[in-house]
PDB file of N, CA and C in Angstrom:
ATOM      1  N   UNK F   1      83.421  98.890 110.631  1.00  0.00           N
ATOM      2  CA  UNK F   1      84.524  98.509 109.768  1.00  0.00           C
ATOM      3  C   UNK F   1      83.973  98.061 108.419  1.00  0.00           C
ATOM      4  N   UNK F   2      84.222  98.466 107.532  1.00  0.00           N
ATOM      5  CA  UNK F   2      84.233  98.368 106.130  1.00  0.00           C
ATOM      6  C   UNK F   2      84.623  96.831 105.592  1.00  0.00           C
ATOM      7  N   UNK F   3      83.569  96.024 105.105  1.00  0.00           N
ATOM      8  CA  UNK F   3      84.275  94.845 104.866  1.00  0.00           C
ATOM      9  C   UNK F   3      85.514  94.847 103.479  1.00  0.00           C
ATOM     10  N   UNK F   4      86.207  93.973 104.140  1.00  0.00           N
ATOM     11  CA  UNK F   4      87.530  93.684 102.821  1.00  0.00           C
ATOM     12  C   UNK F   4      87.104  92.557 101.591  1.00  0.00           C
ATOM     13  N   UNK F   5      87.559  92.824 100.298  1.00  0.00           N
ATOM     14  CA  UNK F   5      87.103  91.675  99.060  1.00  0.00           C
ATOM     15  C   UNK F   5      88.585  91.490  98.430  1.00  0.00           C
ATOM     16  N   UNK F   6      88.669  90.052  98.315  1.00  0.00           N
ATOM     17  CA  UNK F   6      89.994  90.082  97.605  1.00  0.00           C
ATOM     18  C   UNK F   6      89.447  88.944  96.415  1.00  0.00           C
ATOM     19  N   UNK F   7      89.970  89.074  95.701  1.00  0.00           N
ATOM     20  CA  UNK F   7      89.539  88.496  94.129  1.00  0.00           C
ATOM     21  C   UNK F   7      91.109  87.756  94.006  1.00  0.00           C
ATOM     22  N   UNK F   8      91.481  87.182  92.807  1.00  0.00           N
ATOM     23  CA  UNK F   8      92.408  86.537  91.924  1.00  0.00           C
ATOM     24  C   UNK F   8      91.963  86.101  90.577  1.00  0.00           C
ATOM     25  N   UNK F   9      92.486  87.069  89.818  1.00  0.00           N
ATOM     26  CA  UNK F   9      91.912  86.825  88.214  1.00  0.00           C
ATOM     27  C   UNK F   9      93.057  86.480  87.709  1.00  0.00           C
ATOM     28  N   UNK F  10      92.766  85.638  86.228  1.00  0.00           N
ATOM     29  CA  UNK F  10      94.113  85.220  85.618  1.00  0.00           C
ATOM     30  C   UNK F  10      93.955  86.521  84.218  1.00  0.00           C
ATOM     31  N   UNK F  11      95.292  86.679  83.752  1.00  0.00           N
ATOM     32  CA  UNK F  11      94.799  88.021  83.291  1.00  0.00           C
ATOM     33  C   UNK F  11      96.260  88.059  82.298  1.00  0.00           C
ATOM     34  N   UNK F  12      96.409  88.552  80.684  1.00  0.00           N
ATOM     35  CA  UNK F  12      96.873  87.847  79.947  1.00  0.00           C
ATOM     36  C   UNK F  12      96.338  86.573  79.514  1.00  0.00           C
ATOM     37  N   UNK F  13      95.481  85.828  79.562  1.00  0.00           N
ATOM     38  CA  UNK F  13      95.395  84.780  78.909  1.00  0.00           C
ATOM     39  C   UNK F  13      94.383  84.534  78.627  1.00  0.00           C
ATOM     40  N   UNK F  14      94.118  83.392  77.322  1.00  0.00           N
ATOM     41  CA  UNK F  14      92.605  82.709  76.791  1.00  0.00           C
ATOM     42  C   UNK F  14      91.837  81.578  77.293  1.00  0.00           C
ATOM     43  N   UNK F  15      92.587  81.314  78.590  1.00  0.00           N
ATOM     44  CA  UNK F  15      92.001  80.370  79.321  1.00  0.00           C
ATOM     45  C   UNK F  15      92.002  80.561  80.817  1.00  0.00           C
ATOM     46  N   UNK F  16      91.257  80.044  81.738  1.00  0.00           N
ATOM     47  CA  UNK F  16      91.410  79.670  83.279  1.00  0.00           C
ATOM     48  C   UNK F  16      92.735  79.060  83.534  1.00  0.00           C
ATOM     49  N   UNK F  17      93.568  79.617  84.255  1.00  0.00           N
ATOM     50  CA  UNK F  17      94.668  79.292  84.948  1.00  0.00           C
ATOM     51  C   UNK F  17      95.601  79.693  83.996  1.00  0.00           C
ATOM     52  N   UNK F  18      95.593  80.137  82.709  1.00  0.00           N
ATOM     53  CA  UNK F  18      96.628  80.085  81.821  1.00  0.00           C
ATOM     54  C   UNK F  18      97.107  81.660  82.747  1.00  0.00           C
ATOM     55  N   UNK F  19      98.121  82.248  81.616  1.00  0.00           N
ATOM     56  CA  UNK F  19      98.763  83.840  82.251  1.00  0.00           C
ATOM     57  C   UNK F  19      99.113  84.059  83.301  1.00  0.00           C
ATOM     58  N   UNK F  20      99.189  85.433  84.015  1.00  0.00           N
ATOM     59  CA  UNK F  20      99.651  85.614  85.182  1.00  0.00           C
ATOM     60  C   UNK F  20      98.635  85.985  86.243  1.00  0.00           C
ATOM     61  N   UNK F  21      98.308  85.342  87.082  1.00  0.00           N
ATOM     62  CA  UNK F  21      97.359  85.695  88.463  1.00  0.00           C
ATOM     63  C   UNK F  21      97.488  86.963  88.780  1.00  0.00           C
ATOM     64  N   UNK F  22      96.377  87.725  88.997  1.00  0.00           N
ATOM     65  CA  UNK F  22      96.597  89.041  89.606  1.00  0.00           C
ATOM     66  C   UNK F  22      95.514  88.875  91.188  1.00  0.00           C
ATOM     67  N   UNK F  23      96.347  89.416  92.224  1.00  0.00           N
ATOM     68  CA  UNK F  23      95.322  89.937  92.852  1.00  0.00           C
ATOM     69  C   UNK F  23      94.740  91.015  93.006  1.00  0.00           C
ATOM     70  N   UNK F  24      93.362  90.979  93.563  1.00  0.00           N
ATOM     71  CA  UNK F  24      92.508  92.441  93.620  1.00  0.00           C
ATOM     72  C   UNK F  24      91.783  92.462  94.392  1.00  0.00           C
ATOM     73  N   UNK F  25      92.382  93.514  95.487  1.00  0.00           N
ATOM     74  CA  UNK F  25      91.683  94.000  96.864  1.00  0.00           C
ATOM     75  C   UNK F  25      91.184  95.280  97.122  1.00  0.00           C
ATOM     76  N   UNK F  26      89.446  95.160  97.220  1.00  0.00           N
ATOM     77  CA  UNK F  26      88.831  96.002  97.057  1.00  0.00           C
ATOM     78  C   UNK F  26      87.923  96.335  98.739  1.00  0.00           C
ATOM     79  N   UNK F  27      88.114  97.724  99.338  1.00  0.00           N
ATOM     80  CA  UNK F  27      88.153  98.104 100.878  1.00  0.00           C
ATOM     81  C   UNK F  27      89.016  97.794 101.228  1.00  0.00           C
ATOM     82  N   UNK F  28      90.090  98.237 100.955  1.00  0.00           N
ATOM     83  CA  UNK F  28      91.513  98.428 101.765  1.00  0.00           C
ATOM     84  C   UNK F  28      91.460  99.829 102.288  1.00  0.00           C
ATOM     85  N   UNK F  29      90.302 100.949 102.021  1.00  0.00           N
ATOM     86  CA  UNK F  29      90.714 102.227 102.098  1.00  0.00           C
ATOM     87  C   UNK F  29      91.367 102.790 103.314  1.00  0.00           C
ATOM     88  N   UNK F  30      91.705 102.034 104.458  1.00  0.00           N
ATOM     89  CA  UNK F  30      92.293 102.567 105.150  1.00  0.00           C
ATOM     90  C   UNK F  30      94.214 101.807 105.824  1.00  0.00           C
ATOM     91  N   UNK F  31      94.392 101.061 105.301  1.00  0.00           N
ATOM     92  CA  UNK F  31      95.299 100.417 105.124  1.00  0.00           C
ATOM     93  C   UNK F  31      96.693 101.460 104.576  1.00  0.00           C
ATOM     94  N   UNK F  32      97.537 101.012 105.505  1.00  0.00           N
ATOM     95  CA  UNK F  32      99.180 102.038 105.279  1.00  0.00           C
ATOM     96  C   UNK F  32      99.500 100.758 103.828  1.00  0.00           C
ATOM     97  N   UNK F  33     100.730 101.571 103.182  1.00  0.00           N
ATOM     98  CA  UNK F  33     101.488 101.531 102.006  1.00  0.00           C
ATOM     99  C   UNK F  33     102.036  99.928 102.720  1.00  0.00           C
ATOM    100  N   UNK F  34     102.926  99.809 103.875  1.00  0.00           N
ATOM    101  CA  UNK F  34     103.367  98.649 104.707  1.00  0.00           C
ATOM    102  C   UNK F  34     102.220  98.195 104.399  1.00  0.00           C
ATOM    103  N   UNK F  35     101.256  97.951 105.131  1.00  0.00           N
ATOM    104  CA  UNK F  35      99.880  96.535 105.109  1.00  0.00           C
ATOM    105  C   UNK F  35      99.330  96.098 103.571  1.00  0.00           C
ATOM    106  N   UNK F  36      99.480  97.202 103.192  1.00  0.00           N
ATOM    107  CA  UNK F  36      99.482  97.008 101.440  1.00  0.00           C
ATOM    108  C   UNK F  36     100.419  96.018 100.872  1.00  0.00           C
ATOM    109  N   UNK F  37     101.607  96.143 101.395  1.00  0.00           N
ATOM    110  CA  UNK F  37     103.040  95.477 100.703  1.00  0.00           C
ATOM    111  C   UNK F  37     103.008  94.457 101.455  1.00  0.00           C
ATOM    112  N   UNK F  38     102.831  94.310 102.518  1.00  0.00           N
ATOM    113  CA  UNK F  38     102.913  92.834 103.609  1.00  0.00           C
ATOM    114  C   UNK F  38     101.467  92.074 102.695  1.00  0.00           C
ATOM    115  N   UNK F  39     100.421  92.328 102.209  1.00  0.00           N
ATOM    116  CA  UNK F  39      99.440  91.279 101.895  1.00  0.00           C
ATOM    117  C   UNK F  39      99.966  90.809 100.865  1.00  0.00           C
ATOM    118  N   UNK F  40     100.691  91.991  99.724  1.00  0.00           N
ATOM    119  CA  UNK F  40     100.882  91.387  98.760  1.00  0.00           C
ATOM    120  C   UNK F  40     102.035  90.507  98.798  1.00  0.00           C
ATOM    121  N   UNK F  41     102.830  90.771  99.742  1.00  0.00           N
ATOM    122  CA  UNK F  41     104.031  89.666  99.957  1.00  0.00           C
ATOM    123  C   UNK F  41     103.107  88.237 100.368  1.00  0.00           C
ATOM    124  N   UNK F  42     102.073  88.475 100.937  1.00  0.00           N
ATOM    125  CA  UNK F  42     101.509  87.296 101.527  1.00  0.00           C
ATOM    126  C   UNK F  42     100.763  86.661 100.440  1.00  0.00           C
ATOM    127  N   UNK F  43     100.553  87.150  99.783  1.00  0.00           N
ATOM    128  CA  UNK F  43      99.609  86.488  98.417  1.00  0.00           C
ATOM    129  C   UNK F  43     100.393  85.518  97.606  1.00  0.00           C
ATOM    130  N   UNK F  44     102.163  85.721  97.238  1.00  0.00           N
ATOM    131  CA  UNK F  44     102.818  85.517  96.730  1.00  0.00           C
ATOM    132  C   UNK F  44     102.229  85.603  95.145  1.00  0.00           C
ATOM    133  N   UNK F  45     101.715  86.725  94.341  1.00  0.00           N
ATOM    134  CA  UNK F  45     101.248  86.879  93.620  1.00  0.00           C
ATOM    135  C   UNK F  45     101.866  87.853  92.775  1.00  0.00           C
ATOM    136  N   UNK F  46     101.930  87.546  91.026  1.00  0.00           N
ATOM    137  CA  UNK F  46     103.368  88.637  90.522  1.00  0.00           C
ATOM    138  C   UNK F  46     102.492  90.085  90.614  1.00  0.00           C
ATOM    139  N   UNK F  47     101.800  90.494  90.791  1.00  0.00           N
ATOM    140  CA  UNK F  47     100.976  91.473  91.278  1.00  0.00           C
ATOM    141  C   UNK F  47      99.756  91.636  92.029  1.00  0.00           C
ATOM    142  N   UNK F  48      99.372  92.502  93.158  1.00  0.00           N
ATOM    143  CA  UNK F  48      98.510  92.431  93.697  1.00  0.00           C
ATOM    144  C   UNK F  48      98.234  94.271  93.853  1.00  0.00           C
ATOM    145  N   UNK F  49      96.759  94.773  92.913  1.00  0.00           N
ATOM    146  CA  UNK F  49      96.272  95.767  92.986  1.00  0.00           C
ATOM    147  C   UNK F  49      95.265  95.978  94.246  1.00  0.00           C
ATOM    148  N   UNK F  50      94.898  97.277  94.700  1.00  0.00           N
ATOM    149  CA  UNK F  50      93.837  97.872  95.113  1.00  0.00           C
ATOM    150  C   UNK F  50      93.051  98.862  94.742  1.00  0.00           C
ATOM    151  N   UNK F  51      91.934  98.915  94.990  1.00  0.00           N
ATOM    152  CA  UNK F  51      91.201  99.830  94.489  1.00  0.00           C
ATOM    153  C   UNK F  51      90.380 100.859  95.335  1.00  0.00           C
ATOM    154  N   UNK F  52      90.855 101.897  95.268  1.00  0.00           N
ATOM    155  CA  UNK F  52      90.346 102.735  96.248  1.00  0.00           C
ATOM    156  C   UNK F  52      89.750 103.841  96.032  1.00  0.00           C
ATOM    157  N   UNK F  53      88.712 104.506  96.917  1.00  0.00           N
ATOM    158  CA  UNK F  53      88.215 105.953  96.899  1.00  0.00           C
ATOM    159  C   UNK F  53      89.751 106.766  95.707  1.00  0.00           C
ATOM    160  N   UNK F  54      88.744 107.553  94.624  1.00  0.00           N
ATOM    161  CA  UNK F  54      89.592 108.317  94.148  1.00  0.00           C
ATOM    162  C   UNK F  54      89.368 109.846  95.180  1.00  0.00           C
ATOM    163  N   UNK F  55      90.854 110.643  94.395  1.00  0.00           N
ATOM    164  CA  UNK F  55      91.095 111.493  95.717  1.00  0.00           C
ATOM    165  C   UNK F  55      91.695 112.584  94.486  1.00  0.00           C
ATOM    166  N   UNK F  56      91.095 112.660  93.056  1.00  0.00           N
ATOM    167  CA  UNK F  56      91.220 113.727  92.544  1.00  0.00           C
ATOM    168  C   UNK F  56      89.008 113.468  91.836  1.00  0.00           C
ATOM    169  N   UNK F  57      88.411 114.412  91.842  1.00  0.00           N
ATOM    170  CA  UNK F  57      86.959 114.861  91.873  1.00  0.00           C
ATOM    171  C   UNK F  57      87.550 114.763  89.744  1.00  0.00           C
ATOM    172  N   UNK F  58      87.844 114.591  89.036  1.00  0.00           N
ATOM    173  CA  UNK F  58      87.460 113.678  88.005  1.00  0.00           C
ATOM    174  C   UNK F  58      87.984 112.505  88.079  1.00  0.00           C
ATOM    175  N   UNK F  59      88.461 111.527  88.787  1.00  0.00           N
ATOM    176  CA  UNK F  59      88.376 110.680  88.455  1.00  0.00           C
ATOM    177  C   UNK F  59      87.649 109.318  89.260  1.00  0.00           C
ATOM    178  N   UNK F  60      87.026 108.073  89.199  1.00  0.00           N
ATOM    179  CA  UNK F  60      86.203 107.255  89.609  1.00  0.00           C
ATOM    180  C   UNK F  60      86.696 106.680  90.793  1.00  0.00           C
ATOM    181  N   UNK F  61      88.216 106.150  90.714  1.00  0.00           N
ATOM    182  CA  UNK F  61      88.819 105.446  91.416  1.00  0.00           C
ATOM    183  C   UNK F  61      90.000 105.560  91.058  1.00  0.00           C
ATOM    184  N   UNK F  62      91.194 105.031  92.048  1.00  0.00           N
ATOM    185  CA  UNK F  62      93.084 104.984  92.678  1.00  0.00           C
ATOM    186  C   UNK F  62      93.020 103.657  92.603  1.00  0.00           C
ATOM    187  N   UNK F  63      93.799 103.171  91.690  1.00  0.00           N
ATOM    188  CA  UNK F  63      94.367 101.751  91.754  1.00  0.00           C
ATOM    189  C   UNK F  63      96.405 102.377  92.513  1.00  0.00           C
ATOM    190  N   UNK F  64      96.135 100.977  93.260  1.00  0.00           N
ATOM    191  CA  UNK F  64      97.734 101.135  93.504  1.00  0.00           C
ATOM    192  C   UNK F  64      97.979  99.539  93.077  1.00  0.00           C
ATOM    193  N   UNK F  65      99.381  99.236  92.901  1.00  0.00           N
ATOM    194  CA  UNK F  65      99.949  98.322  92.760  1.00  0.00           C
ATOM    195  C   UNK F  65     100.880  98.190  93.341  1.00  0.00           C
ATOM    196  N   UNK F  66     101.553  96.765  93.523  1.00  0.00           N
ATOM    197  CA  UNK F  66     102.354  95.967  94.840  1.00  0.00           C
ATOM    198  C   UNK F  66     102.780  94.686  93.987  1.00  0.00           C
ATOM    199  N   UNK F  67     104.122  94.722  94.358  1.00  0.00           N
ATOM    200  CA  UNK F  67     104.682  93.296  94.141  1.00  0.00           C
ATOM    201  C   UNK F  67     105.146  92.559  94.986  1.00  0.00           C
ATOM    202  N   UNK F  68     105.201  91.588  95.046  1.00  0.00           N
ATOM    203  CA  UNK F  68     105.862  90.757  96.183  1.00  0.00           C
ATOM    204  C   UNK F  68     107.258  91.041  96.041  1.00  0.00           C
TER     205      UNK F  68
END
C-alpha cells in the first residue's frame, strides 16, 4: 500500500493563518470520487485538492478538487 500525505497550506495570503486553508492530498491514487468527497467533507476545508498520476503522456500530474 502506497503511503497517504495530506498537507494544509494557507493560500491567498501574506501571512500564516491569514487566507483560505487548502488541503492537499498526495497518494490518493487509488481512491473512488466518494472517498475523495467524504475526506474532503471530513477536513471541513473550503477546498481540498489531490494530486495524482497524470493519465494524458504530456502532462506531469491530475489535480482534482473537492469541496465540502
Amino acid at each position: 500500500m502506497r503511503s497517504l500525505r495530506f498537507l494544509q497550506l494557507d493560500v491567498f495570503c501574506e501571512r500564516p493563518g491569514g487566507g483560505n486553508p487548502l488541503g492537499v492530498v498526495i497518494g490518493a491514487d487509488g481512491w473512488s470520487s466518494g472517498r475523495m468527497q467524504a475526506f474532503a467533507a471530513w477536513t471541513q476545508l473550503v477546498e481540498t485538492t489531490y494530486i495524482l498520476p497524470a493519465t494524458d503522456p504530456r502532462a506531469d500530474y491530475r489535480l482534482r478538487i473537492f469541496t465540502p
